[in-house]
GROMACS .gro file of C-alpha atoms in nm:
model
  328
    1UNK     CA    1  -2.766  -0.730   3.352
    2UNK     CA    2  -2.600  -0.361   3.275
    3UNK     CA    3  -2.370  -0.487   3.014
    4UNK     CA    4  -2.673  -0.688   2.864
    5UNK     CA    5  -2.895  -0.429   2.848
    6UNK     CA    6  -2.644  -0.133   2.698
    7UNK     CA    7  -2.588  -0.431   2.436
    8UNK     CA    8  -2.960  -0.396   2.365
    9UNK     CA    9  -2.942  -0.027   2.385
   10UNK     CA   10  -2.700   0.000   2.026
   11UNK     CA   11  -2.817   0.103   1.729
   12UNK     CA   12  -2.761  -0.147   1.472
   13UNK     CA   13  -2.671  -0.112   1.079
   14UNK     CA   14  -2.712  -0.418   0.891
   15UNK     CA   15  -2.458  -0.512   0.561
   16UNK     CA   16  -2.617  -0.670   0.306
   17UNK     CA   17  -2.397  -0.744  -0.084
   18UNK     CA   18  -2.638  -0.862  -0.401
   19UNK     CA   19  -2.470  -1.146  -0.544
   20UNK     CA   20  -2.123  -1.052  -0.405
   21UNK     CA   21  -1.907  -1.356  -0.175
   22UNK     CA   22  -1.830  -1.229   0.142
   23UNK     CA   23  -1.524  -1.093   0.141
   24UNK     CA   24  -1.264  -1.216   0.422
   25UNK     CA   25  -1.078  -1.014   0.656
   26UNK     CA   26  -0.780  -1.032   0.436
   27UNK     CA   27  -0.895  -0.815   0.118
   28UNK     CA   28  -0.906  -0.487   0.017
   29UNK     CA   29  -1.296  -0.455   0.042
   30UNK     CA   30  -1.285  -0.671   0.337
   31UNK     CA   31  -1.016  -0.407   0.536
   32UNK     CA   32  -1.266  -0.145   0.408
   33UNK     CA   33  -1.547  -0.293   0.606
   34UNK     CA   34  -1.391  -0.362   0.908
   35UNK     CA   35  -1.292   0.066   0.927
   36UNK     CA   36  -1.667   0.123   0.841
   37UNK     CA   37  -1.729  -0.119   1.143
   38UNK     CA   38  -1.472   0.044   1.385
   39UNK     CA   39  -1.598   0.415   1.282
   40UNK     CA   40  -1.995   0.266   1.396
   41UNK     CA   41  -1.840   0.123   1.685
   42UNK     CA   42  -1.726   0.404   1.792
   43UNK     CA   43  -2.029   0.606   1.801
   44UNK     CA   44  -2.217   0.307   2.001
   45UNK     CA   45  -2.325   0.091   1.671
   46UNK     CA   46  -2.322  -0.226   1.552
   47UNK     CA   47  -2.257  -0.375   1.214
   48UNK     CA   48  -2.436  -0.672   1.191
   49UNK     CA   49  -2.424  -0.918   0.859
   50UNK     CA   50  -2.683  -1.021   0.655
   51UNK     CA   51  -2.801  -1.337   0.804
   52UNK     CA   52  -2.887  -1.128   1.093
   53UNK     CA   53  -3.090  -0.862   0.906
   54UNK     CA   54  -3.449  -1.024   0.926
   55UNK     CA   55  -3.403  -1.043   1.313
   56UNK     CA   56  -3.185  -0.757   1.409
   57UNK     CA   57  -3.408  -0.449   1.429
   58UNK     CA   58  -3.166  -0.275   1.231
   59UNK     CA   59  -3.251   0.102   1.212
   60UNK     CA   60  -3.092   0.088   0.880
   61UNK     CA   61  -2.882  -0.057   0.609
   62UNK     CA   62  -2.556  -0.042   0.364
   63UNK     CA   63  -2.639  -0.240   0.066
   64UNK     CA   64  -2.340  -0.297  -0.196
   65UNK     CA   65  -2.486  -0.330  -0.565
   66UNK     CA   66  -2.198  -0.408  -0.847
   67UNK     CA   67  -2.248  -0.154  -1.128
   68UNK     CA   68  -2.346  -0.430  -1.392
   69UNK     CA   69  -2.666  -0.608  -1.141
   70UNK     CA   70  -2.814  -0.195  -1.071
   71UNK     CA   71  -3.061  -0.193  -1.401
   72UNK     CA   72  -3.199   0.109  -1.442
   73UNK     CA   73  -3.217   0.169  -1.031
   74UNK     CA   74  -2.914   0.407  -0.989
   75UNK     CA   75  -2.907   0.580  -1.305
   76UNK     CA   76  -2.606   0.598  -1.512
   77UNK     CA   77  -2.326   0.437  -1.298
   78UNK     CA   78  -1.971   0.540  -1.412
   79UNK     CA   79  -1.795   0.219  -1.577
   80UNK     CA   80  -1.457   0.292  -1.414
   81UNK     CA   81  -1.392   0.080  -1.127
   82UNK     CA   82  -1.310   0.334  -0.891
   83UNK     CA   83  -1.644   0.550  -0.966
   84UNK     CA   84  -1.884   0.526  -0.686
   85UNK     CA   85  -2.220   0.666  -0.641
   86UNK     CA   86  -2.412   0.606  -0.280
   87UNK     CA   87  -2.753   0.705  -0.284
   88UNK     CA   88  -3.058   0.619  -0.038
   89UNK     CA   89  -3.365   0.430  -0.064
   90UNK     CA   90  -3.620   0.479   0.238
   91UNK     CA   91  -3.865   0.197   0.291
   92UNK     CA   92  -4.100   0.131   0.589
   93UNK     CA   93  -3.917  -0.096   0.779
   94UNK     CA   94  -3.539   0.096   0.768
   95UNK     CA   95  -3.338   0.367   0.573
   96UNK     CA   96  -3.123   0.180   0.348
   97UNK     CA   97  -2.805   0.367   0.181
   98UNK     CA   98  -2.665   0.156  -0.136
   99UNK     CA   99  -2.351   0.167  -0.271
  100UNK     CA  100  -2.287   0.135  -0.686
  101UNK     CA  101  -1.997   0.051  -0.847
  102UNK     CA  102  -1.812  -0.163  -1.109
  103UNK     CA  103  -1.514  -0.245  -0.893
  104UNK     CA  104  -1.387  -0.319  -0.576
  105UNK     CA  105  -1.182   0.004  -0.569
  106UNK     CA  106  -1.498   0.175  -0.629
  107UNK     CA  107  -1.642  -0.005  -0.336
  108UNK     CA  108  -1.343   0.044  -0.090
  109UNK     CA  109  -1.386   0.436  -0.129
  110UNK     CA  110  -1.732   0.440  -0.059
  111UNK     CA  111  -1.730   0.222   0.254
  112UNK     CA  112  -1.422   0.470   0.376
  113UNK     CA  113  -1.636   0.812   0.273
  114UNK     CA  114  -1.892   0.650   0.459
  115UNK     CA  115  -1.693   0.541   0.790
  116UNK     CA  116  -1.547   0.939   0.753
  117UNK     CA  117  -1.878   1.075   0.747
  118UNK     CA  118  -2.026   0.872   1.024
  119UNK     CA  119  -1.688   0.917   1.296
  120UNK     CA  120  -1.748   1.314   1.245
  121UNK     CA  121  -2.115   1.332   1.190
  122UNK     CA  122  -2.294   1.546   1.536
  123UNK     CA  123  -2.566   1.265   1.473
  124UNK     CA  124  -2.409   0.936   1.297
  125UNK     CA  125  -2.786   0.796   1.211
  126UNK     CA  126  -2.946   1.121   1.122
  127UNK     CA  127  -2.626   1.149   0.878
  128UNK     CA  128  -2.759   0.807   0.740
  129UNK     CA  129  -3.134   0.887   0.711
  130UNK     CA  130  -3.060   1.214   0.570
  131UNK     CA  131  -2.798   1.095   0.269
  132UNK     CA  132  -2.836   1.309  -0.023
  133UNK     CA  133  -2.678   1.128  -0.297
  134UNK     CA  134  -2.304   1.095  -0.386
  135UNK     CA  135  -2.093   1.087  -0.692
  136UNK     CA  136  -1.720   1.028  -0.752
  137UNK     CA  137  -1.503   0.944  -1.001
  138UNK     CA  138  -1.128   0.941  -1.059
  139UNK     CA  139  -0.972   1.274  -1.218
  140UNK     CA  140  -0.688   1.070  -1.266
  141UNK     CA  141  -0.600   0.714  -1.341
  142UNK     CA  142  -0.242   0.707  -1.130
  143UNK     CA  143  -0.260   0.863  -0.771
  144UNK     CA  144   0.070   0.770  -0.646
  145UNK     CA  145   0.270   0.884  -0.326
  146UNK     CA  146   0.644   0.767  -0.285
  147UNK     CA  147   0.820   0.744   0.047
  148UNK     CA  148   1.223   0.709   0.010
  149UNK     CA  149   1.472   0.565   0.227
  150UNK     CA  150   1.793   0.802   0.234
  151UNK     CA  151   1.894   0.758   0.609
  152UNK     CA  152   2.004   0.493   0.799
  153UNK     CA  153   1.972   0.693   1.120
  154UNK     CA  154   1.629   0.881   1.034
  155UNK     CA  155   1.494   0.613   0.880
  156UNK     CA  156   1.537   0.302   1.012
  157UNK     CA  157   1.289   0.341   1.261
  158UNK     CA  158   0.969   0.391   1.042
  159UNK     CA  159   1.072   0.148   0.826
  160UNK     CA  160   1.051  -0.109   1.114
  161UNK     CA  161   0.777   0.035   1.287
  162UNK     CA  162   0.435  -0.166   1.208
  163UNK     CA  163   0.215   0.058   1.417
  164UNK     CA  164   0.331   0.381   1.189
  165UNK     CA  165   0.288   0.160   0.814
  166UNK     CA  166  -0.055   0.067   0.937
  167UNK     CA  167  -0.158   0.416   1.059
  168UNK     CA  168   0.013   0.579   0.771
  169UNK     CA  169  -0.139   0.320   0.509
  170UNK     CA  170  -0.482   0.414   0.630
  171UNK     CA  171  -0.463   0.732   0.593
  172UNK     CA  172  -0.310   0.707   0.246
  173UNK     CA  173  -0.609   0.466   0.153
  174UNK     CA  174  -0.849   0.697   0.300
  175UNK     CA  175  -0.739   1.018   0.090
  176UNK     CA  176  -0.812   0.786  -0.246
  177UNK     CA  177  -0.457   0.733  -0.329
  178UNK     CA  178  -0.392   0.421  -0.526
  179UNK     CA  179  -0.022   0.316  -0.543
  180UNK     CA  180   0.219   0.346  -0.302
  181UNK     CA  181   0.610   0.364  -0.354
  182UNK     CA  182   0.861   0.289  -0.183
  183UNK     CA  183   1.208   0.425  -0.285
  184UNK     CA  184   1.526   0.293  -0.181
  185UNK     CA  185   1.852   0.408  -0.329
  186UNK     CA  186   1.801   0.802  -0.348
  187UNK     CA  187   2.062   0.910  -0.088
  188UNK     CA  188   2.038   1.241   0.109
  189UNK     CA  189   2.365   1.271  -0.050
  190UNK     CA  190   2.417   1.326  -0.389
  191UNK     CA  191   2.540   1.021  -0.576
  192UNK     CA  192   2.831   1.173  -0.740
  193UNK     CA  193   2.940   1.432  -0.399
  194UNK     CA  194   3.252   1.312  -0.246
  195UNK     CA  195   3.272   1.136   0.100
  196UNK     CA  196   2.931   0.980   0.118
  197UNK     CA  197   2.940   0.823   0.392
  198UNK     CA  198   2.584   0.712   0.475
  199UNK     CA  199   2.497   0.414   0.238
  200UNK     CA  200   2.256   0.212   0.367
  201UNK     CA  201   2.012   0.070   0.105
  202UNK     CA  202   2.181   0.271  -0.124
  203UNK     CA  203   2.243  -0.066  -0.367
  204UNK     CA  204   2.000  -0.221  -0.217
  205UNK     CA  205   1.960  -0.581  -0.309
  206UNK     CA  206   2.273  -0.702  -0.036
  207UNK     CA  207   2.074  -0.499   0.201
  208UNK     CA  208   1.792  -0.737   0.139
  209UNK     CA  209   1.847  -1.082  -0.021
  210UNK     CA  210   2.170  -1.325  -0.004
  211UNK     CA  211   2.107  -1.442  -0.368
  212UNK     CA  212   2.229  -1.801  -0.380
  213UNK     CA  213   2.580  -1.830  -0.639
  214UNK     CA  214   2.712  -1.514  -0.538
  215UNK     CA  215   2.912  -1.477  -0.227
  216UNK     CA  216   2.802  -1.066  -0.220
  217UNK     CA  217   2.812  -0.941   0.119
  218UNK     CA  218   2.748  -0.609   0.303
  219UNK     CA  219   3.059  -0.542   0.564
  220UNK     CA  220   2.921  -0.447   0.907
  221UNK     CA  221   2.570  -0.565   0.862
  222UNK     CA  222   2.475  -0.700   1.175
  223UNK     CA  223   2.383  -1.113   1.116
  224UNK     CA  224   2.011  -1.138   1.005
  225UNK     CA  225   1.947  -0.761   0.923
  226UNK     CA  226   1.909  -0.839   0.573
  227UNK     CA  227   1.631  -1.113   0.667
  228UNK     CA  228   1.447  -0.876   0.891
  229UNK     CA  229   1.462  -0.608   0.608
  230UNK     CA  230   1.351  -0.847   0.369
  231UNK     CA  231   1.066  -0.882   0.608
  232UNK     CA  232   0.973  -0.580   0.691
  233UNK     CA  233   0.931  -0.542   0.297
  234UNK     CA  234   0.716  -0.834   0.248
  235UNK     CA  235   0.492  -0.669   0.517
  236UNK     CA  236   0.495  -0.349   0.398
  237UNK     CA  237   0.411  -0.474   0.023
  238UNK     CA  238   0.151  -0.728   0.217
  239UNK     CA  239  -0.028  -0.399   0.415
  240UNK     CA  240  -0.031  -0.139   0.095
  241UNK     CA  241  -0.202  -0.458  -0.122
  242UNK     CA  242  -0.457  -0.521   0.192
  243UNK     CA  243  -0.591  -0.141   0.153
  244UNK     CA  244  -0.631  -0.196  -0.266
  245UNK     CA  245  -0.355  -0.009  -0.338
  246UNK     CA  246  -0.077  -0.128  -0.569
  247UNK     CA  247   0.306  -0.156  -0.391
  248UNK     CA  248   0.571  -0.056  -0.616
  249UNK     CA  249   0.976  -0.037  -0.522
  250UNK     CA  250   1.199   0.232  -0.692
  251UNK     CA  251   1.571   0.082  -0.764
  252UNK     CA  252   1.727   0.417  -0.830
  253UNK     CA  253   2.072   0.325  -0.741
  254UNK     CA  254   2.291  -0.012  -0.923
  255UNK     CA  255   2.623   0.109  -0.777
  256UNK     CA  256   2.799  -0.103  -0.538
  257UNK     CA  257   3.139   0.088  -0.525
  258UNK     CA  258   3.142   0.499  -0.507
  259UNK     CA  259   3.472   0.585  -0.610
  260UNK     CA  260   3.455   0.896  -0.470
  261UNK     CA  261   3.351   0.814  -0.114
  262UNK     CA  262   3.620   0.604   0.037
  263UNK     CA  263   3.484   0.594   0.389
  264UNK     CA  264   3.144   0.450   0.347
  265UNK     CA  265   2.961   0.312   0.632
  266UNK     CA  266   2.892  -0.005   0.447
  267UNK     CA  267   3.102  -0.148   0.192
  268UNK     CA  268   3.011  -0.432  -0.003
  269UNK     CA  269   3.200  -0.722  -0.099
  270UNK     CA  270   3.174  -0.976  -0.362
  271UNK     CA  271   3.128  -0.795  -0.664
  272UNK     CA  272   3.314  -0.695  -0.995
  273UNK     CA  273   3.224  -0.551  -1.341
  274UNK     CA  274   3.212  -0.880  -1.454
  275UNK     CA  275   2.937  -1.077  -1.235
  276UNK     CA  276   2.795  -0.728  -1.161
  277UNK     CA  277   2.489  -0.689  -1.396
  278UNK     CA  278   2.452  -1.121  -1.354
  279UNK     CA  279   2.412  -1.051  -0.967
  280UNK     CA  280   2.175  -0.766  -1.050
  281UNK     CA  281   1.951  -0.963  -1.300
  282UNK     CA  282   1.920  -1.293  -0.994
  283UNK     CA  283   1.884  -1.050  -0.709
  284UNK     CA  284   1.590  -0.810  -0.901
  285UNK     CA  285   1.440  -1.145  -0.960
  286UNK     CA  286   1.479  -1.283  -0.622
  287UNK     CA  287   1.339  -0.966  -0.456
  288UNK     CA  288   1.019  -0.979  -0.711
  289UNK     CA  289   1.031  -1.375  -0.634
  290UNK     CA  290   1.026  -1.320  -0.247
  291UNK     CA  291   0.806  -1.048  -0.222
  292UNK     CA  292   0.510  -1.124  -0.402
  293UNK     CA  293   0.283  -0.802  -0.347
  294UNK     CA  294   0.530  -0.577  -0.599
  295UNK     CA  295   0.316  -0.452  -0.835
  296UNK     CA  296   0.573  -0.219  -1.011
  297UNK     CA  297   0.922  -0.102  -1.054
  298UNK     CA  298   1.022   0.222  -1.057
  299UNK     CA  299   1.416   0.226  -1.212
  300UNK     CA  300   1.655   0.503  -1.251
  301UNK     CA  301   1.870   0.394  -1.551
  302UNK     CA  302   2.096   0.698  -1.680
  303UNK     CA  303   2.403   0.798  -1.540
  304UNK     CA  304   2.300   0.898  -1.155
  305UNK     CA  305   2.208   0.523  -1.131
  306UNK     CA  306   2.563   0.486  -1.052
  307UNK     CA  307   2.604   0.256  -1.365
  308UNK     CA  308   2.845   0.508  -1.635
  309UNK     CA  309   2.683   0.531  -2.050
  310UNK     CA  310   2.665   0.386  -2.273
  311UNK     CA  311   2.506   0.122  -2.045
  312UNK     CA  312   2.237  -0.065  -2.284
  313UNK     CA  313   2.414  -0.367  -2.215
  314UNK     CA  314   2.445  -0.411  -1.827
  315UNK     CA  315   2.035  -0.311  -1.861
  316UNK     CA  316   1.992  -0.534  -2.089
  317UNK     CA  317   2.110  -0.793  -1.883
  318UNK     CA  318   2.030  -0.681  -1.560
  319UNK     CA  319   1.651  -0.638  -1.656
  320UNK     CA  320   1.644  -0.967  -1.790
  321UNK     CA  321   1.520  -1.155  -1.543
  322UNK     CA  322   1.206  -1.003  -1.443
  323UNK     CA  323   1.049  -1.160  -1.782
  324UNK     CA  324   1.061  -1.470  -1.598
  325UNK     CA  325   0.818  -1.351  -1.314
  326UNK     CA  326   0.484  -1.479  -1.394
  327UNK     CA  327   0.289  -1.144  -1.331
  328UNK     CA  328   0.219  -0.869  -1.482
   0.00000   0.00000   0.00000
């Protein structure tokens, strides 16, 4: 009877879309409503869906509106598809706080500032009934943030760490960035200083993919650490897509041998200058092949790429293959 009645007790917020699909689980705008449904649960309310809104007694409402159905309702809505504008409408039965814009983006930002607003607010409802009304728009088009691998011993543990990627994605989301980039290949050490001797991920593809007609190998690698980094990849590309940001990998390094550094941790095997930029061209394909959520490439291609000028011709063969992926 106690756990029915403080079930009766919560407030309830009801989520209604005009003419949108309901999103599943698995999107962007989707991920955005279940942290607008955590922050209400957290302060003892319940997100109910739109079936349930005749019946529900819902004290109020979050209605999404695409830019393009508003009319004249909401003024002049920005066209870009990460503009938002939330604004409130109070009717007799229930404050109702609607959210404009022409894209999901757009959307996923305003269901976050909302969930921000209601975990902090002194009075989550009265923050609700009391909206005054909300503009933003993008200053500018690219907000990136790039994470690099450079360690093996610092930073092998976030990379494999799911708890930190989801915590840190969140937060990334939530502060309106929209690409993420991870960079592998920028050493702590400077490519051309003698005696490097941490290299992992430094070329990076061996580290990742056994590309089938080469016999390249990485000496030392424990048996299936490639796989599990390959993994770890696909779920870190999988997590940055889920929160509507775009996953892009930085290739800053195409060296397999540093002539320089004798005593490397890792030395790979399996490679000479002549199937060097062939293996490059099939494993920059297989990566973008077998990890689908890579939305860009960022590539280092002068000198400190490890690969000596004039190089126009490994690049142009080593690039080659990523014409053949069919995305953009």
């Amino acid at each position: 009877m106690e756990a029915d009645q403080r079930t009766a007790d919560l407030k309830k917020v009801v989520l209604m879309r005009d003419h949108m699909e309901q999103e599943g689980s698995g999107t962007p705008l989707g991920w955005a409503v279940e942290q607008l449904s955590a922050a209400l649960k957290g302060r003892s309310i319940t997100l109910i869906p739109q079936s349930d809104a005749n019946s529900s007694g819902a004290e109020a409402a979050i209605r999404l509106v695409k830019a393009s159905d508003a009319g004249g309702e909401a003024g002049n809505v920005p066209a870009a598809a990460e503009a938002f504008i939330i604004d409130r409408q109070t009717g007799p039965a229930r404050t109702t706080i609607v959210i404009y814009s022409s894209g999901d983006r757009g959307f996923i930002y305003a269901l976050l500032e909302l969930a921000d607003r209601i975990q902090y607010a002194s009075d989550p409802m009265a923050e609700l009934h009391d909206w005054k009304r909300t503009e933003e728009k993008p200053a500018n088009k690219v907000r990136s943030l790039s994470r690099m691998f450079v360690s093996e011993a610092e930073d092998k543990p976030w990379y494999y760490d799911k708890a930190f990627w989801n915590e840190y994605l969140n937060e990334i989301a939530r502060h309106r960035f929209n690409r993420f980039n991870l960079a592998l290949g920028m050493g702590y050490d400077y490519g051309h200083d003698p005696d490097i001797r941490d290299n992992y991920m430094y070329f990076a593809y061996p580290f990742l993919l056994d590309v089938p007609g080469y016999d390249v190998r990485v000496e030392g690698l424990p048996g299936g650490e490639a796989a599990r980094n390959l993994d770890m990849l696909r779920y870190i590309g999988e997590q940055v897509s889920r929160r509507g940001l775009d996953f892009h990998v930085g290739i800053w390094t195409n060296a397999y041998d540093l002539p320089d550094s004798p005593h490397p941790h890792y030395r790979i095997t399996g490679l000479t200058k002549d199937n060097h930029a062939a293996y490059c061209r099939d494993a920059l394909t297989l990566l973008l092949q077998s990890c689908t959520s890579i939305a860009g490439l960022t590539l280092r291609v002068h000198y400190e790429s490890g690969i000596p000028e004039p190089a126009q011709e490994f690049w142009r063969a080593a690039l080659s293959g990523i014409a053949a992926i069919d995305r953009p």
